[in-house]
Short mmCIF file of C-alpha atoms and ligand atoms in Angstrom, two decimals:
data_model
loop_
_atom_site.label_atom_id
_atom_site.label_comp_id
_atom_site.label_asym_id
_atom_site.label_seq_id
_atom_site.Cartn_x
_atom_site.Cartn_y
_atom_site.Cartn_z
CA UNK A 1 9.40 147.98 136.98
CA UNK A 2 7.22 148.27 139.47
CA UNK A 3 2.81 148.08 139.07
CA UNK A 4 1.45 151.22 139.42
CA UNK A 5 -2.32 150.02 140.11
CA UNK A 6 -3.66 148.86 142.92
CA UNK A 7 -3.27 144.76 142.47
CA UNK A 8 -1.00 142.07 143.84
CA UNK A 9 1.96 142.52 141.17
CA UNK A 10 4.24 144.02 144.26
CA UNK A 11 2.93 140.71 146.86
CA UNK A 12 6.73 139.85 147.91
CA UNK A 13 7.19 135.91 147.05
CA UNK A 14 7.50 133.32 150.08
CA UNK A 15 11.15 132.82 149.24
CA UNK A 16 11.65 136.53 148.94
CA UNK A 17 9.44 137.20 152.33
CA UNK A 18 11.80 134.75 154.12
CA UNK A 19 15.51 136.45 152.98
CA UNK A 20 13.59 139.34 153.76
CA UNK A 21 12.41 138.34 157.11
CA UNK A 22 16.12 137.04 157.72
CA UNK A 23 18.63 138.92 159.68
CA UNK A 24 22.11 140.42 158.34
CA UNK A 25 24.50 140.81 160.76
CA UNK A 26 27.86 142.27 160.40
CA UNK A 27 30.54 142.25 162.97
CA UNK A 28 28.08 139.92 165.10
CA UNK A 29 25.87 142.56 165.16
CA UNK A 30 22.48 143.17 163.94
CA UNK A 31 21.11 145.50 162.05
CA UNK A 32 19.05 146.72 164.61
CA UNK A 33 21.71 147.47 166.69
CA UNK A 34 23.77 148.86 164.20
CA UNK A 35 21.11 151.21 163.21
CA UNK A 36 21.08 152.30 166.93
CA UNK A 37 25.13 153.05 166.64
CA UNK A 38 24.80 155.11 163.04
CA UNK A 39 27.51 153.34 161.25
CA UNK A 40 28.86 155.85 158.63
CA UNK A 41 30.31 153.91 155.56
CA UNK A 42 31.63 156.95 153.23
CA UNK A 43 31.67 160.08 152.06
CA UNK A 44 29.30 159.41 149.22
CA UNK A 45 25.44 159.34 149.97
CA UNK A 46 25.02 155.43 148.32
CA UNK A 47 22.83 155.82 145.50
CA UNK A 48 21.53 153.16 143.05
CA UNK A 49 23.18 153.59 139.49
CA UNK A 50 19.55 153.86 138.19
CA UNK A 51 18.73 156.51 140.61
CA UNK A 52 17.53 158.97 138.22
CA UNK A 53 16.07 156.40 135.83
CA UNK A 54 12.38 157.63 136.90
CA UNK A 55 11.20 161.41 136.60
CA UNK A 56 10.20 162.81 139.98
CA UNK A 57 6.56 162.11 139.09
CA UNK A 58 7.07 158.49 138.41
CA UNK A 59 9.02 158.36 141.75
CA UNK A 60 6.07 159.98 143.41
CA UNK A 61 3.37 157.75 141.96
CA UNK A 62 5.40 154.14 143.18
CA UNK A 63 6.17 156.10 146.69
CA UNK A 64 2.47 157.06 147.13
CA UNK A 65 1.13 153.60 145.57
CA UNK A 66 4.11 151.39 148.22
CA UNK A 67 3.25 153.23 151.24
CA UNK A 68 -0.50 153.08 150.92
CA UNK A 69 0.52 149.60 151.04
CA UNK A 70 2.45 150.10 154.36
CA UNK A 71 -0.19 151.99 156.02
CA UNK A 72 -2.84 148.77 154.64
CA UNK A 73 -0.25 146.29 156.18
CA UNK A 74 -0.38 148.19 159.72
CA UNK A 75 -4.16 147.99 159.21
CA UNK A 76 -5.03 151.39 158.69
CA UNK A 77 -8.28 151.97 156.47
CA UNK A 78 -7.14 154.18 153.34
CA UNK A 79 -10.78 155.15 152.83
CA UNK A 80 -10.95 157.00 156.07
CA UNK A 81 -11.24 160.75 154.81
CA UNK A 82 -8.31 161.81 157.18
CA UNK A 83 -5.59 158.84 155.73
CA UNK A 84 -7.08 158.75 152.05
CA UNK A 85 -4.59 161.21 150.96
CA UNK A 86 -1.26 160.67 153.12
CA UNK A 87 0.18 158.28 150.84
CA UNK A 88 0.11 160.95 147.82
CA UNK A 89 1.34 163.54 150.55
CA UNK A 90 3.97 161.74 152.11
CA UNK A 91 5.53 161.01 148.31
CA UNK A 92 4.95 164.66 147.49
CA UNK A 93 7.06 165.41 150.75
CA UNK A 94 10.35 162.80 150.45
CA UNK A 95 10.58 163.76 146.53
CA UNK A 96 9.71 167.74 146.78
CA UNK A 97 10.90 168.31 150.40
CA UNK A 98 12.63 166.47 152.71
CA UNK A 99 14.59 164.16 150.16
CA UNK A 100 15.21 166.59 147.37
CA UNK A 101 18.56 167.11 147.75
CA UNK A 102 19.45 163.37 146.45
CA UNK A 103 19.01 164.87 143.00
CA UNK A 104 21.74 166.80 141.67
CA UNK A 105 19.27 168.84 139.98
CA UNK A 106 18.37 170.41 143.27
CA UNK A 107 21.72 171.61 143.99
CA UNK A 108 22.03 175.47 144.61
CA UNK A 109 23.81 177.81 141.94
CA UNK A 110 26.02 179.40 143.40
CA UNK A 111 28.07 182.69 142.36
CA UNK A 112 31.12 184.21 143.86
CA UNK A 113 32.51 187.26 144.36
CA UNK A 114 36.28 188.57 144.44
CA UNK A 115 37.26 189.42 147.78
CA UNK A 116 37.36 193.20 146.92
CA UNK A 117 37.19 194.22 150.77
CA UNK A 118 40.40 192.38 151.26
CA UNK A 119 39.02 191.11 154.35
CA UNK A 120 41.46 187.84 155.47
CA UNK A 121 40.09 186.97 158.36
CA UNK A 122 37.68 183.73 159.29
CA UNK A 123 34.02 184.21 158.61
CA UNK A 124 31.63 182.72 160.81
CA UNK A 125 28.24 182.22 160.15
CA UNK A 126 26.62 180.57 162.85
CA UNK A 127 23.09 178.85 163.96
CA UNK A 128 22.17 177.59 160.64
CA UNK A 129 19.03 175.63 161.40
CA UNK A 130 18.68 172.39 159.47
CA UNK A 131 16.24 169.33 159.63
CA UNK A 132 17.51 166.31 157.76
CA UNK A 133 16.38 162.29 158.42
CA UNK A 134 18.30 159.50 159.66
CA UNK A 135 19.06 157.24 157.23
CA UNK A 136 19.29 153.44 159.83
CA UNK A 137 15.06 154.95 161.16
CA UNK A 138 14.03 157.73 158.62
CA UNK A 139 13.14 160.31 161.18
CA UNK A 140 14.04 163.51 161.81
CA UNK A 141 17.52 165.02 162.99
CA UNK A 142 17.11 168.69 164.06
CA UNK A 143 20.18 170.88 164.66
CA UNK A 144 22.02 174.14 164.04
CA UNK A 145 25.27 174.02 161.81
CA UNK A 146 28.11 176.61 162.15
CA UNK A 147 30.45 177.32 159.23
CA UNK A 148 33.81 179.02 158.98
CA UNK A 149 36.04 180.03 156.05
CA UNK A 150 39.04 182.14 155.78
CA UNK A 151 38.74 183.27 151.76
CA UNK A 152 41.46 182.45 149.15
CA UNK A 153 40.19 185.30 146.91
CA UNK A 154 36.32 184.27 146.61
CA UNK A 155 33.80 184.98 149.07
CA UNK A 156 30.02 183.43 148.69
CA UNK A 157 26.74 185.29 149.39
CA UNK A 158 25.90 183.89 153.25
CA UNK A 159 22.49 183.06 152.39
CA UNK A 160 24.52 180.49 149.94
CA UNK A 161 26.39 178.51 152.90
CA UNK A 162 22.52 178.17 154.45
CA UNK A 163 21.38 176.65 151.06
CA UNK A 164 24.53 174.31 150.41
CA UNK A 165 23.34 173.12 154.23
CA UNK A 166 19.62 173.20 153.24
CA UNK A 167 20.84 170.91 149.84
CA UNK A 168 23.05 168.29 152.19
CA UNK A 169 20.70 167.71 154.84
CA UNK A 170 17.48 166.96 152.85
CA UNK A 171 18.82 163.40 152.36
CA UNK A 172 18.60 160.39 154.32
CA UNK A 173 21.63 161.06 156.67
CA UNK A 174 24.05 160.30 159.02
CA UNK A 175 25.21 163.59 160.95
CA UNK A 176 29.28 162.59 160.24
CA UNK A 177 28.48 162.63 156.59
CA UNK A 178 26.54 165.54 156.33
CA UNK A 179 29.69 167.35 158.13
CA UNK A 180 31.84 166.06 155.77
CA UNK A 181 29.69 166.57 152.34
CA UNK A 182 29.00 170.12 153.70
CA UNK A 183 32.70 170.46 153.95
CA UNK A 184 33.88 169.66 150.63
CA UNK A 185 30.72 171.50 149.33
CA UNK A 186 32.79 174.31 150.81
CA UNK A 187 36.58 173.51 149.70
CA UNK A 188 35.56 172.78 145.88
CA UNK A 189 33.29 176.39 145.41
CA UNK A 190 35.54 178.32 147.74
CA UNK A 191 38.97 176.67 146.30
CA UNK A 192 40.78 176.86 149.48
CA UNK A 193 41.41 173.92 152.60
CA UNK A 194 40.53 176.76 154.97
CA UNK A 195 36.88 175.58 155.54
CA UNK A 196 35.29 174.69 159.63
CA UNK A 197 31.64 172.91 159.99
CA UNK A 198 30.30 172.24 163.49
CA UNK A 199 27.16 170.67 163.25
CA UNK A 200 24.91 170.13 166.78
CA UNK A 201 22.13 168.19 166.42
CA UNK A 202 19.46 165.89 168.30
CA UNK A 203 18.50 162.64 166.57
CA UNK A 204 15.06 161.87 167.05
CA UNK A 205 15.78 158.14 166.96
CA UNK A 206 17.78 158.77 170.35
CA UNK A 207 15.31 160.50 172.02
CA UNK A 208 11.50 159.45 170.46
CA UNK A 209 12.08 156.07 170.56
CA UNK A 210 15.22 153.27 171.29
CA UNK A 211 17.15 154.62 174.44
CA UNK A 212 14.88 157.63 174.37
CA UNK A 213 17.00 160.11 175.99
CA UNK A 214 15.89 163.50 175.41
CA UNK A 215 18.72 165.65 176.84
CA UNK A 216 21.76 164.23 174.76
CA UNK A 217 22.80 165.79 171.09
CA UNK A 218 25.44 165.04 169.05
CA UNK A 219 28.44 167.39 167.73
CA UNK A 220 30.56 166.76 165.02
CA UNK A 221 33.47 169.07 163.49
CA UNK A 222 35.48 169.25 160.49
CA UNK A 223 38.59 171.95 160.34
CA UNK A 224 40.32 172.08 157.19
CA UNK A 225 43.45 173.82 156.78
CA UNK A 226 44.28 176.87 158.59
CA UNK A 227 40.97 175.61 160.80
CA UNK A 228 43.30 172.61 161.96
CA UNK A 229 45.22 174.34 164.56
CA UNK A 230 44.40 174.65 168.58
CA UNK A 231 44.56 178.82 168.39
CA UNK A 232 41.80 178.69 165.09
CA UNK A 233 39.86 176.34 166.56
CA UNK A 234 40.42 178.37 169.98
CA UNK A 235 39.40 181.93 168.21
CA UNK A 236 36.15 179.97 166.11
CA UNK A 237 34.67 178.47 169.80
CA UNK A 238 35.09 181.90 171.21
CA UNK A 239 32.73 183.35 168.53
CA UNK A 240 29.81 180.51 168.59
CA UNK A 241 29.34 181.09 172.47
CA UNK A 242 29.22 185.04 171.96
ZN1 LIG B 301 18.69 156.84 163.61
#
């Protein structure tokens, strides 16, 4: 358990400081070039099996009290009236905001509907605006995310696809899982393989900082199904450039 007050219970050891301070590297690679490549390990976000030990208000309270302690380690003075209350705000904003779909709890209801229009087509809704964090530099990824689905018998409300995106990108990420957790989001409520993300999206890690190229995005796909064939995915480009 971490010390909530402001003393030197959380001081890392010497021994601790060092393993810290000491570089993995997997592949012969290290993690700060890995990072820079976005390795993508599963399908699963990887969470802690204590991950919802603390309430969202004792997470808040050891997030404000550790990065207080960052900001003190890069020298900035907490007492300035401008930085006194980031730490608080910045806990507020991972647990409330931009990390609050790691809790299950924040996952959108969602009803359905029987197809009663009969329609049997592919629906498309497009230009879904997301921002979600990379999980190797914990800044932000920006990007629009298509969706397609041809219904087995259930349709969803569309403003329900933009929160099941909303839910999946406000976690650390890494843009191939978000595609794919989106995905199955999609094939488990809607109970049918016939399910098509395209997610396009600039990573702020590529262009604020490391290589810092400002013009490059990345595009990933999934096409379940029906989806998985050249005329589908044909038809499905045709309506994201009209
Ligand atoms: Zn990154």
């Amino acid at each position: 358990m971490l010390n909530k007050t402001k003393n030197n219970n959380m001081k890392p050891s010497e021994n601790l400081l060092k393993s810290l301070l000491k570089e993995n590297r997997l592949n012969g690679f290290s993690e700060h070039e890995i990072g820079d490549d976005h390795l993508y390990t599963g399908l699963e976000t990887p969470l802690r099996s204590d991950a919802f030990d603390l309430s969202d208000t004792e997470k808040k309270a050891q997030i404000s009290y550790l990065f207080g302690e960052i900001m003190k380690v890069m020298g900035l003075d907490l007492n300035d009236d401008s930085l006194k209350g980031t730490p608080n705000r910045v806990a507020k904003m991972y647990i409330d905001e931009i990390f609050s779909g790691l809790n299950p709890e924040n996952k959108p209801k969602i009803a359905l509907f029987d197809n009663k229009y009969r329609y049997n087509q592919m629906l498309v809704e497009k230009n879904i605006t997301f921002y979600s964090n990379c999980e190797h530099h914990f800044v932000p990824i920006i990007g629009k995310a298509h969706i397609a689905y041809i219904s087995s018998g259930k349709v969803i409300g569309l403003s329900k696809i933009n929160r099941i995106v909303q839910y999946y990108a406000k976690r650390p990420q890494v843009q191939e899982r978000l595609t794919n957790q989106i995905a199955n989001e999609l094939k488990e409520i809607l109970e049918t393989e016939d399910i098509a993300v395209i997610i396009d999206a600039k990573h702020l890690c590529v262009s604020s900082r490391g290589i810092e190229d400002d013009t490059s995005a990345t595009v990933t796909c999934y096409y379940g199904g029906a989806f998985n064939t050249p005329s589908k995915i044909v038809e499905l480009q045709n309506y994201l450039k009209s």
